[in-house]
Coordinates of C-alpha atoms and ligand atoms in Angstrom, one line a residue:
X1 CA 1.5 33.0 -16.6
X2 CA -1.4 35.5 -16.6
X3 CA -4.3 33.9 -18.4
X4 CA -7.3 35.7 -17.2
X5 CA -10.4 33.6 -17.8
X6 CA -12.8 33.7 -15.0
X7 CA -14.8 30.7 -16.3
X8 CA -18.0 30.0 -14.4
X9 CA -18.3 26.5 -12.9
X10 CA -20.8 24.9 -10.5
X11 CA -18.2 24.4 -7.9
X12 CA -17.2 28.0 -8.0
X13 CA -20.6 29.5 -7.1
X14 CA -21.6 26.4 -5.1
X15 CA -21.6 26.7 -1.3
X16 CA -19.7 23.9 0.4
X17 CA -20.8 22.8 3.9
X18 CA -18.2 20.9 6.0
X19 CA -19.4 18.0 8.1
X20 CA -17.5 16.4 11.0
X21 CA -19.1 13.0 11.2
X22 CA -18.4 12.3 14.9
X23 CA -20.1 15.6 16.0
X24 CA -22.8 16.4 13.4
X25 CA -25.8 14.3 14.3
X26 CA -26.3 11.1 16.2
X27 CA -29.2 9.1 14.8
X28 CA -29.1 6.0 17.1
X29 CA -28.5 7.6 20.5
X30 CA -25.0 6.1 21.2
X31 CA -23.5 9.6 21.6
X32 CA -21.5 9.4 18.4
X33 CA -22.5 11.2 15.2
X34 CA -23.2 8.9 12.2
X35 CA -23.9 8.7 8.5
X36 CA -27.7 8.2 8.9
X37 CA -27.6 11.3 11.1
X38 CA -26.0 13.2 8.2
X39 CA -28.6 11.9 5.8
X40 CA -31.4 13.0 8.1
X41 CA -30.2 16.6 8.0
X42 CA -29.9 16.9 4.2
X43 CA -33.1 18.9 3.9
X44 CA -31.9 21.3 6.6
X45 CA -28.7 21.8 4.5
X46 CA -30.6 22.2 1.3
X47 CA -32.8 24.8 2.9
X48 CA -29.8 26.7 4.1
X49 CA -28.6 27.1 0.6
X50 CA -25.8 24.4 0.5
X51 CA -24.8 22.9 -2.8
X52 CA -22.0 20.6 -1.8
X53 CA -21.3 18.7 1.4
X54 CA -17.7 17.8 2.4
X55 CA -17.7 14.9 4.8
X56 CA -14.5 14.6 7.0
X57 CA -13.0 11.2 7.2
X58 CA -15.6 8.5 7.9
X59 CA -13.2 5.6 7.0
X60 CA -12.2 2.8 9.3
X61 CA -9.8 4.1 11.8
X62 CA -8.5 3.6 15.4
X63 CA -9.4 7.4 15.8
X64 CA -6.1 8.5 17.2
X65 CA -6.5 11.7 15.1
X66 CA -10.3 11.5 14.6
X67 CA -10.2 9.5 11.4
X68 CA -7.2 11.2 9.8
X69 CA -5.4 8.0 10.7
X70 CA -7.0 5.5 8.3
X71 CA -6.7 1.8 8.7
X72 CA -8.8 0.8 5.7
X73 CA -9.8 3.3 3.0
X74 CA -12.5 0.9 1.7
X75 CA -14.6 0.6 4.8
X76 CA -16.4 2.9 7.2
X77 CA -15.7 3.4 10.9
X78 CA -18.4 1.1 12.3
X79 CA -19.9 3.6 14.8
X80 CA -20.5 5.9 11.9
X81 CA -22.1 3.2 9.7
X82 CA -21.3 1.1 6.7
X83 CA -20.3 1.4 3.1
X84 CA -24.0 0.9 2.3
X85 CA -24.8 3.9 4.6
X86 CA -22.3 5.9 2.5
X87 CA -24.0 4.8 -0.7
X88 CA -27.3 6.0 0.8
X89 CA -25.9 9.3 1.8
X90 CA -24.4 9.8 -1.7
X91 CA -27.7 8.9 -3.4
X92 CA -29.8 11.1 -1.1
X93 CA -27.5 14.0 -1.5
X94 CA -27.6 13.7 -5.3
X95 CA -31.4 13.3 -5.2
X96 CA -31.6 16.8 -3.7
X97 CA -29.4 18.3 -6.4
X98 CA -26.3 18.5 -4.1
X99 CA -22.9 16.9 -4.4
X100 CA -20.5 15.1 -2.1
X101 CA -16.8 15.6 -1.4
X102 CA -14.8 13.2 0.8
X103 CA -11.6 13.8 2.6
X104 CA -8.6 12.3 0.9
X105 CA -5.9 11.5 3.5
X106 CA -3.0 9.9 1.7
X107 CA 0.1 11.5 3.1
X108 CA 0.0 8.9 5.9
X109 CA -2.1 6.0 7.1
X110 CA -2.8 4.7 10.5
X111 CA -0.1 2.4 12.0
X112 CA -3.0 -0.2 12.1
X113 CA -3.3 -0.2 8.3
X114 CA -2.3 -3.6 6.9
X115 CA 0.4 -2.0 4.8
X116 CA 2.2 -0.6 7.9
X117 CA 1.7 -3.8 9.9
X118 CA 3.6 -5.6 7.2
X119 CA 6.2 -2.8 6.8
X120 CA 7.2 -2.8 10.4
X121 CA 7.7 -6.6 10.5
X122 CA 11.2 -6.8 9.2
X123 CA 13.7 -5.0 7.1
X124 CA 13.2 -7.3 4.2
X125 CA 9.5 -7.4 4.2
X126 CA 8.2 -6.6 0.7
X127 CA 6.3 -3.6 2.1
X128 CA 9.2 -2.3 4.2
X129 CA 9.8 0.6 1.8
X130 CA 6.1 1.5 1.5
X131 CA 6.9 3.8 4.5
X132 CA 10.0 5.9 5.3
X133 CA 12.5 4.1 7.4
X134 CA 16.0 5.5 8.4
X135 CA 18.8 4.4 10.6
X136 CA 19.7 6.3 13.8
X137 CA 22.4 9.0 14.0
X138 CA 24.7 9.0 17.0
X139 CA 26.1 11.9 19.0
X140 CA 29.8 12.1 19.9
X141 CA 29.0 10.5 23.2
X142 CA 27.2 7.7 21.5
X143 CA 23.6 8.9 22.3
X144 CA 21.1 7.6 19.7
X145 CA 19.5 10.5 17.8
X146 CA 16.7 10.6 15.2
X147 CA 17.8 11.2 11.5
X148 CA 17.1 15.0 11.8
X149 CA 15.7 17.7 14.2
X150 CA 12.2 18.1 12.7
X151 CA 9.4 18.6 15.2
X152 CA 6.0 16.9 14.5
X153 CA 2.8 18.8 13.8
X154 CA 1.4 17.8 17.2
X155 CA 3.2 18.7 20.4
X156 CA 6.9 19.2 20.7
X157 CA 8.3 15.7 19.9
X158 CA 10.3 14.4 16.9
X159 CA 8.8 13.3 13.6
X160 CA 10.8 10.1 13.9
X161 CA 9.7 7.1 16.0
X162 CA 12.3 4.5 17.0
X163 CA 11.1 0.9 16.3
X164 CA 12.7 -1.5 18.7
X165 CA 12.0 -4.6 16.7
X166 CA 13.8 -3.6 13.5
X167 CA 16.2 -1.0 15.0
X168 CA 15.3 1.9 12.7
X169 CA 13.2 5.1 12.8
X170 CA 10.1 5.7 10.8
X171 CA 8.8 9.1 9.7
X172 CA 5.5 10.5 11.0
X173 CA 4.9 14.2 10.3
X174 CA 1.8 14.0 12.5
X175 CA 1.1 11.6 15.4
X176 CA 3.3 8.5 15.8
X177 CA 0.3 6.4 14.9
X178 CA 0.3 8.2 11.5
X179 CA 3.3 6.9 9.6
X180 CA 4.1 8.7 6.3
X181 CA 3.7 6.7 3.1
X182 CA 6.7 6.5 0.8
X183 CA 5.5 8.3 -2.3
X184 CA 8.8 7.8 -4.1
X185 CA 7.7 4.3 -5.0
X186 CA 5.4 3.9 -7.9
X187 CA 3.8 0.7 -6.6
X188 CA 2.7 2.6 -3.5
X189 CA 1.2 5.5 -5.4
X190 CA -0.8 3.1 -7.6
X191 CA -2.1 1.3 -4.5
X192 CA -3.1 4.6 -2.9
X193 CA -4.9 5.9 -5.9
X194 CA -6.9 2.7 -6.3
X195 CA -7.9 2.2 -2.7
X196 CA -8.5 5.7 -1.6
X197 CA -9.7 7.5 -4.7
X198 CA -11.1 5.1 -7.2
X199 CA -13.0 3.0 -4.7
X200 CA -15.1 6.0 -3.8
X201 CA -15.2 7.7 -7.2
X202 CA -16.8 4.5 -8.5
X203 CA -19.5 5.0 -5.8
X204 CA -20.3 8.4 -7.1
X205 CA -18.5 10.9 -5.0
X206 CA -18.0 14.2 -6.8
X207 CA -14.6 15.3 -5.4
X208 CA -12.1 15.4 -2.6
X209 CA -10.8 17.8 0.0
X210 CA -7.1 16.7 -0.2
X211 CA -5.5 16.6 3.2
X212 CA -2.0 18.0 3.6
X213 CA -1.7 18.0 -0.1
X214 CA 1.8 19.5 -0.3
X215 CA 3.6 17.0 1.9
X216 CA 3.8 13.8 -0.2
X217 CA 7.2 14.6 -1.7
X218 CA 10.0 14.9 0.9
X219 CA 13.4 16.6 0.4
X220 CA 15.7 13.6 -0.4
X221 CA 18.4 14.7 2.0
X222 CA 16.1 15.4 5.0
X223 CA 18.1 18.4 6.2
X224 CA 17.9 19.8 9.7
X225 CA 15.5 22.7 10.3
X226 CA 16.9 26.1 11.4
X227 CA 16.6 26.8 15.1
X228 CA 13.6 29.1 15.7
X229 CA 12.7 27.8 19.1
X230 CA 16.1 27.9 20.9
X231 CA 14.9 26.2 24.1
X232 CA 13.6 23.1 22.2
X233 CA 15.2 19.9 21.0
X234 CA 13.1 19.6 17.9
X235 CA 12.3 22.5 15.6
X236 CA 9.3 23.5 13.5
X237 CA 10.1 22.2 10.0
X238 CA 7.0 22.8 7.9
X239 CA 8.8 24.8 5.1
X240 CA 11.2 21.9 4.7
X241 CA 8.8 19.1 4.3
X242 CA 6.1 21.0 2.3
X243 CA 6.2 21.5 -1.4
X244 CA 8.9 18.9 -2.1
X245 CA 10.6 18.4 -5.5
X246 CA 8.2 15.8 -6.9
X247 CA 4.9 17.3 -5.8
X248 CA 3.7 18.4 -9.2
X249 CA 4.5 15.1 -10.8
X250 CA 2.4 13.3 -8.2
X251 CA -0.5 15.7 -8.7
X252 CA -0.3 15.1 -12.5
X253 CA -0.7 11.4 -11.9
X254 CA -3.6 11.9 -9.5
X255 CA -5.3 14.2 -12.0
X256 CA -5.2 11.6 -14.8
X257 CA -7.5 9.6 -12.6
X258 CA -9.7 12.3 -11.1
X259 CA -10.4 13.9 -14.5
X260 CA -11.8 10.6 -15.7
X261 CA -14.6 11.0 -13.2
X262 CA -14.9 14.8 -13.5
X263 CA -14.0 15.0 -9.8
X264 CA -13.2 18.3 -8.1
X265 CA -10.4 19.0 -5.6
X266 CA -9.6 21.4 -2.9
X267 CA -6.1 20.9 -1.4
X268 CA -5.0 21.9 2.1
X269 CA -1.9 24.0 1.6
X270 CA -0.1 24.8 4.8
X271 CA 3.3 26.5 5.1
X272 CA 3.1 28.1 1.7
X273 CA 3.0 31.9 2.0
X274 CA 4.7 32.4 -1.3
X275 CA 2.0 33.3 -3.9
X276 CA 3.9 32.0 -6.9
X277 CA 4.1 28.6 -5.2
X278 CA 0.4 28.7 -4.5
X279 CA -0.3 29.5 -8.1
X280 CA 1.5 26.4 -9.3
X281 CA -1.1 24.3 -7.4
X282 CA -4.2 26.2 -8.4
X283 CA -3.7 27.8 -11.8
X284 CA -6.3 26.2 -14.2
X285 CA -3.7 25.7 -16.8
X286 CA -1.4 23.8 -14.5
X287 CA -4.2 21.3 -13.8
X288 CA -3.1 20.4 -10.3
X289 CA -6.0 21.3 -8.0
X290 CA -9.2 23.2 -8.6
X291 CA -8.9 25.1 -5.3
X292 CA -6.7 25.3 -2.3
X293 CA -7.0 26.3 1.3
X294 CA -4.3 28.8 2.1
X295 CA -3.5 29.3 5.7
X296 CA -3.1 33.1 5.8
X297 CA -6.4 33.9 7.5
X298 CA -6.7 31.0 9.9
X299 CA -3.1 31.5 11.0
X300 CA -3.8 35.1 12.2
X301 CA -3.3 35.3 15.9
X302 CA -1.4 32.0 16.2
X303 CA 1.7 31.8 18.4
X304 CA 5.2 32.0 16.9
X305 CA 7.0 29.1 18.6
X306 CA 3.8 27.0 18.8
X307 CA 0.5 27.8 17.0
X308 CA -1.5 27.3 20.2
X309 CA 0.6 29.8 22.1
X310 CA -1.7 32.7 21.2
X311 CA -3.9 35.1 23.2
X312 CA -7.0 37.1 22.3
X313 CA -6.2 40.5 20.9
X314 CA -2.7 39.4 19.7
X315 CA -3.3 40.7 16.2
X316 CA -4.5 44.0 14.6
X317 CA -7.3 44.4 12.1
X318 CA -4.9 45.5 9.4
X319 CA -3.1 42.1 9.9
X320 CA -6.4 40.3 9.4
X321 CA -7.2 42.4 6.3
X322 CA -3.8 41.8 4.8
X323 CA -4.2 38.0 5.2
X324 CA -7.7 38.1 3.6
X325 CA -6.3 40.2 0.8
X326 CA -3.5 37.7 0.1
X327 CA -6.0 35.0 -0.5
X328 CA -8.5 37.2 -2.3
X329 CA -6.1 38.6 -4.8
X330 CA -4.8 35.2 -5.9
X331 CA -7.3 35.3 -8.8
X332 CA -6.5 38.9 -10.0
X333 CA -5.0 38.7 -13.5
X334 CA -4.5 34.9 -13.2
X335 CA -6.5 31.8 -14.2
X336 CA -6.5 30.6 -10.6
X337 CA -9.4 30.2 -8.2
X338 CA -9.7 30.9 -4.5
X339 CA -11.7 29.8 -1.4
X340 CA -13.5 31.7 1.4
X341 CA -13.3 30.0 4.8
X342 CA -13.0 31.3 8.3
X343 CA -13.5 28.0 10.1
X344 CA -13.0 24.3 9.7
X345 CA -12.4 21.3 12.0
X346 CA -8.8 22.4 12.7
X347 CA -9.8 25.9 13.9
X348 CA -11.5 27.5 16.8
X349 CA -14.7 29.5 16.1
X350 CA -14.3 32.6 14.0
X351 CA -16.6 34.8 16.2
X352 CA -14.3 34.1 19.1
X353 CA -11.2 34.7 17.1
X354 CA -12.0 37.6 14.8
X355 CA -14.9 39.5 16.4
X356 CA -16.5 39.5 19.9
X357 CA -18.0 36.4 21.5
X358 CA -19.5 38.1 24.6
X359 CA -23.2 37.4 25.0
X360 CA -24.0 41.0 24.1
X361 CA -22.1 41.0 20.8
X362 CA -21.8 37.5 19.5
X363 CA -24.9 37.5 17.3
X364 CA -23.9 40.8 15.6
X365 CA -20.4 39.5 15.2
X366 CA -21.6 36.3 13.5
X367 CA -23.8 38.3 11.2
X368 CA -21.0 40.7 10.3
X369 CA -18.6 37.9 9.5
X370 CA -21.4 36.2 7.4
X371 CA -21.9 39.3 5.4
X372 CA -18.2 39.7 4.9
X373 CA -17.7 36.2 3.6
X374 CA -20.8 36.3 1.4
X375 CA -19.2 39.2 -0.4
X376 CA -15.8 37.6 -0.9
X377 CA -14.4 36.1 -4.1
X378 CA -14.0 32.4 -4.5
X379 CA -15.8 29.2 -3.4
X380 CA -17.4 29.6 0.0
X381 CA -17.1 27.0 2.7
X382 CA -19.2 26.9 5.8
X383 CA -18.3 24.7 8.8
X384 CA -21.0 23.0 10.8
X385 CA -22.3 25.3 13.6
X386 CA -20.9 28.4 11.9
X387 CA -24.3 29.0 10.5
X388 CA -25.8 29.4 14.0
X389 CA -22.9 31.5 15.3
X390 CA -21.4 29.0 17.7
X391 CA -18.6 30.4 19.7
X392 CA -15.7 28.9 21.6
X393 CA -16.6 27.1 24.9
X394 CA -16.0 29.5 27.8
X395 CA -13.1 28.7 30.1
X396 CA -15.2 28.6 33.3
X397 CA -17.8 26.2 32.0
X398 CA -15.6 23.9 29.9
X399 CA -12.6 22.7 31.9
X400 CA -9.3 21.4 30.5
X401 CA -10.2 17.8 30.9
X402 CA -13.0 18.3 28.3
X403 CA -10.4 18.9 25.6
X404 CA -9.9 15.6 23.9
X405 CA -7.9 16.5 20.8
X406 CA -4.4 15.1 20.7
X407 CA -3.1 18.4 19.4
X408 CA -4.4 20.0 22.6
X409 CA -3.1 17.5 25.1
X410 CA 0.3 17.1 23.4
X411 CA 0.6 20.9 23.7
X412 CA -0.1 20.7 27.4
X413 CA 2.4 17.9 27.7
X414 CA 5.0 20.0 25.9
X415 CA 4.4 22.9 28.4
X416 CA 4.6 20.5 31.4
X417 CA 7.9 19.0 30.1
X418 CA 9.3 22.5 29.6
X419 CA 8.1 24.2 32.8
X420 CA 7.4 21.3 35.2
X421 CA 4.2 19.3 35.6
X422 CA 3.3 21.2 38.7
X423 CA 3.8 24.7 37.2
X424 CA 0.1 25.8 37.6
X425 CA 0.7 29.3 36.2
X426 CA 2.3 28.0 32.9
X427 CA -0.4 25.3 32.6
X428 CA -3.1 27.9 33.1
X429 CA -1.5 30.1 30.4
X430 CA -1.5 27.1 28.0
X431 CA -5.2 26.5 28.8
X432 CA -5.8 30.2 27.8
X433 CA -4.2 29.4 24.5
X434 CA -6.5 26.4 24.1
X435 CA -9.6 28.3 25.1
X436 CA -8.7 30.7 22.3
X437 CA -7.4 28.5 19.5
X438 CA -7.9 24.8 20.1
X439 CA -9.4 22.5 17.5
X440 CA -11.7 21.1 20.1
X441 CA -14.1 24.1 19.9
X442 CA -15.2 23.2 16.4
X443 CA -15.5 19.5 17.3
X444 CA -18.0 19.9 20.1
X445 CA -21.2 18.0 19.2
X446 CA -23.6 20.2 17.2
X447 CA -26.4 21.7 19.2
X448 CA -29.6 21.0 17.3
X449 CA -32.1 21.6 20.0
X450 CA -31.5 23.5 23.3
X451 CA -34.4 21.8 25.0
X452 CA -33.2 18.3 24.0
X453 CA -30.7 16.2 26.0
X454 CA -27.1 17.2 25.5
X455 CA -28.0 20.1 23.3
X456 CA -30.1 17.9 21.1
X457 CA -27.1 16.2 19.5
X458 CA -29.1 13.0 19.3
X459 CA -32.4 14.6 18.6
X460 CA -33.2 12.2 15.8
X461 CA -32.9 9.3 18.2
X462 CA -34.7 11.1 21.0
X463 CA -37.6 11.8 18.7
X464 CA -37.8 8.1 18.0
X465 CA -38.0 7.4 21.8
X466 CA -34.5 6.0 22.2
X467 CA -32.6 6.5 25.5
X468 CA -29.7 8.7 24.4
X469 CA -26.2 8.5 25.8
X470 CA -23.9 11.4 26.7
X471 CA -22.0 12.4 23.6
X472 CA -18.4 11.4 23.0
X473 CA -17.3 14.9 23.8
X474 CA -19.0 17.1 26.4
X475 CA -21.8 19.2 24.8
X476 CA -21.4 22.9 24.4
X477 CA -22.1 24.7 27.6
X478 CA -24.0 27.4 25.7
X479 CA -26.2 24.9 23.7
X480 CA -29.4 26.1 25.4
X481 CA -28.7 29.6 24.1
X482 CA -27.1 28.8 20.7
X483 CA -28.9 26.0 18.8
X484 CA -30.7 25.3 15.6
X485 CA -34.2 24.8 16.8
X486 CA -34.3 28.2 18.6
X487 CA -33.0 30.0 15.5
X488 CA -35.0 28.2 12.8
X489 CA -38.3 30.1 13.4
X490 CA -36.7 33.4 14.2
X491 CA -36.2 35.8 11.2
X492 CA -33.6 37.8 13.2
X493 CA -31.5 34.8 14.1
X494 CA -27.9 34.2 12.9
X495 CA -29.2 31.1 11.0
X496 CA -31.8 33.1 9.1
X497 CA -29.1 35.7 8.4
X498 CA -26.7 33.1 6.9
X499 CA -29.5 31.8 4.7
X500 CA -30.3 35.3 3.5
X501 CA -26.7 36.1 2.8
X502 CA -26.1 32.9 0.9
X503 CA -29.1 33.8 -1.3
X504 CA -27.7 37.3 -1.7
X505 CA -24.3 35.9 -2.7
X506 CA -25.9 33.8 -5.3
X507 CA -28.1 36.6 -6.6
X508 CA -25.1 38.9 -6.9
X509 CA -22.6 36.2 -8.0
X510 CA -21.0 38.5 -10.6
X511 CA -19.8 40.8 -7.8
X512 CA -19.5 38.5 -4.9
X513 CA -18.2 35.1 -6.1
X514 CA -16.7 36.2 -9.4
X515 CA -15.7 39.8 -8.7
X516 CA -12.3 41.3 -7.9
X517 CA -11.6 42.3 -4.4
X518 CA -9.7 45.5 -3.3
X519 CA -9.1 46.6 0.3
X520 CA -9.6 50.3 0.9
X521 CA -8.0 52.0 3.9
X522 CA -5.8 49.1 4.8
X523 CA -4.4 50.9 7.9
X524 CA -7.7 51.6 9.5
X525 CA -7.6 49.7 12.8
X526 CA -11.4 49.6 13.4
X527 CA -13.2 49.4 10.1
X528 CA -12.8 47.2 7.1
X529 CA -13.8 48.7 3.8
X530 CA -13.5 46.7 0.6
X531 CA -14.6 47.1 -3.0
X532 CA -15.9 44.4 -5.2
X533 CA -15.8 44.9 -9.0
X534 CA -17.5 42.8 -11.7
X535 CA -15.4 41.1 -14.2
X536 CA -15.8 40.2 -17.9
X537 CA -19.4 41.0 -19.0
X538 CA -20.1 42.4 -15.6
X539 CA -17.2 44.9 -15.8
X540 CA -18.1 48.3 -14.5
X541 CA -20.4 47.1 -11.7
X542 CA -19.1 47.8 -8.2
X543 CA -20.1 47.3 -4.6
X544 CA -18.7 48.8 -1.5
X545 CA -18.6 46.7 1.7
X546 CA -18.2 48.5 5.1
X547 CA -17.7 46.6 8.3
X548 CA -17.2 47.9 11.9
X549 CA -15.0 45.4 13.7
X550 CA -15.3 47.3 17.0
X551 CA -18.0 47.2 19.8
X552 CA -18.4 51.0 19.5
X553 CA -20.4 53.2 17.2
X554 CA -18.1 54.4 14.4
X555 CA -18.1 57.3 12.0
X556 CA -16.9 56.7 8.5
X557 CA -16.2 59.0 5.6
X558 CA -17.7 58.0 2.2
X559 CA -14.9 57.0 -0.1
X560 CA -13.9 59.4 -2.8
X561 CA -14.4 58.7 -6.4
X562 CA -10.7 58.0 -6.6
X563 CA -10.9 55.4 -3.9
X564 CA -13.8 53.8 -5.7
X565 CA -11.7 53.6 -8.8
X566 CA -13.8 56.1 -10.7
X567 CA -12.8 59.1 -12.7
X568 CA -13.4 62.4 -10.9
X569 CA -16.6 64.2 -12.1
X570 CA -19.7 62.1 -12.4
X571 CA -22.0 62.0 -9.4
X572 CA -21.8 58.8 -7.4
X573 CA -24.7 57.2 -5.6
X574 CA -24.4 54.5 -3.0
X575 CA -27.4 52.3 -2.7
X576 CA -27.6 49.9 0.2
X577 CA -28.4 46.4 -0.9
X578 CA -27.5 44.4 2.2
X579 CA -26.8 45.0 5.9
X580 CA -26.6 43.3 9.2
X581 CA -28.9 45.8 10.9
X582 CA -32.5 46.7 10.0
X583 CA -33.4 49.6 7.8
X584 CA -31.6 51.5 5.1
X585 CA -28.8 53.9 6.1
X586 CA -27.2 56.5 3.9
X587 CA -23.6 56.1 3.1
X588 CA -21.5 57.9 5.7
X589 CA -24.1 57.4 8.5
X590 CA -22.3 56.1 11.6
X591 CA -22.0 52.3 12.0
X592 CA -23.4 50.6 15.0
X593 CA -21.1 48.2 16.9
X594 CA -20.2 45.3 14.6
X595 CA -22.5 46.5 11.8
X596 CA -21.9 45.6 8.2
X597 CA -23.4 47.1 5.1
X598 CA -23.1 46.6 1.3
X599 CA -23.7 49.4 -1.1
X600 CA -24.0 49.2 -4.9
X601 CA -21.9 51.9 -6.4
X602 CA -23.9 53.8 -9.1
X603 CA -22.4 56.3 -11.4
Ligands
GLC1 C1 -4.9 17.9 8.3 C2 -6.3 17.7 8.9 C3 -6.1 17.6 10.4 C4 -5.2 16.3 10.7 C5 -3.9 16.4 9.8 C6 -3.3 15.1 9.8 O1 -4.3 19.0 8.7 O2 -7.1 18.8 8.6 O3 -7.3 17.5 11.1 O4 -4.9 16.2 12.0 O5 -4.2 16.8 8.5 O6 -4.0 14.2 8.9
CA2 CA1 -24.6 7.3 16.6

């Protein structure tokens, strides 16, 4: 399958901005973000250069996993607002020429969903097999064991939960309050499509980000996972429960509905390093998903036995470059499409992970990463706060008890269970892992105004004279230094730079969005050089991107004609068309710490 048609589409050159409802903007001062808060910031997003908003789950939910545990697809979590508020948000977004994507979370529901409440009642309940129930196994000594050794996605426990009442286990790949739906049953699939997709498509949403899209179909025999964490009872099993045998059949069914509405999709695709498998999801001809989020880049620096068991500096620049290249070259010679994202609600801040978040270097770092992403191929995603260069909360001003994500505290529980609840050294080491990689960092309430209360998270309510409450999660300790209001009027701010680079990306879409990407000098530990080459009618146009990932000034040699993919002979001129630092610099002039430049290759 190599059909190379790089067809232009609105959702390919459109910029997507991801919104985490609890933490974006609080309009009524109760300390929880809400839908009217989002609506109030649409002009801000339009001005930034956003074309599409993706709203993370705003459905009714007990919020064990921040709305990824849905108890009713057809209602809104009341503190966020109502279905009517959603209708207003959709209309107001459309009125500004932007579109709306919602999060589609249908691998599992909340245990408080009516379907599961029925299912757990008795073995002969009509909804029993809407979820995945299995009998226990027993050891030689008669000890009750779960059906297999799979470890859940959160913490170190089993994916199986014993139900006393009906004496069987049910499957939950995530928290025990998130039972997995039984996709084998047609009646279940039909009910899912109707309630989660059509209900909102009829209300005008333009597409979905599809949560854990490769987990619906499970291997029928539920085999044990190989032992990769020898000290542990349960083993990571992602490769076993992802990409199961009926996945593509299910996606065909979903597409029959989505295409009626012209809805777009971007699927979350964990545990799939194999490119040929990725292509089966995202080739245009296969009609499965329009885009996917591969995990190559955001997994860089993760621990091996547990993702959160990582430390700053635990990867090299060539490793990061190779990960970026894997996602970028997905479209080379294929009819597939790719995505550009360094952050989302499941990741710590990119400046802290991939560059330098010290006060001296964090702005330059944010600008360099902005420039890099603006030049990459595929649909660009920006996560709230990324546009102002928010960094991870520092260890000394954001103590462990401020971390509220279950993925974080279940990790700490796992460490306590393994090393003892009073093992301060191990717990502190685990805290280091959280400070570096926890999901909490991106979930800290947005800092709209450093002079407002709690970083201005509720600035809309404050402006209306409402007494505002402390946000649901402690505000960012650096909110007085990194916030929207302070950056808005400043042409040198990170925010102004993102705006500029998003405009640059649009202006040079042939090279940036739609061009082909090639890494030069893969082994260079300090610098990242890549080439972008126009495609189709733009064939022959080229740009060179040069990035200094270090905090030191760096010399660099101008690439040879051969490196630039040109025949030897003609004189080549490099003309600077974008940079993180002021002024034009000749190609080959030393790079300042964390400087990035883009040169048009003229020959
Ligand atoms: C996805 C979501 C994550 C959630 C999980 C379970 O990975 O992005 O936030 O915890 O699915 O729904
Ligand atoms: Ca609120």
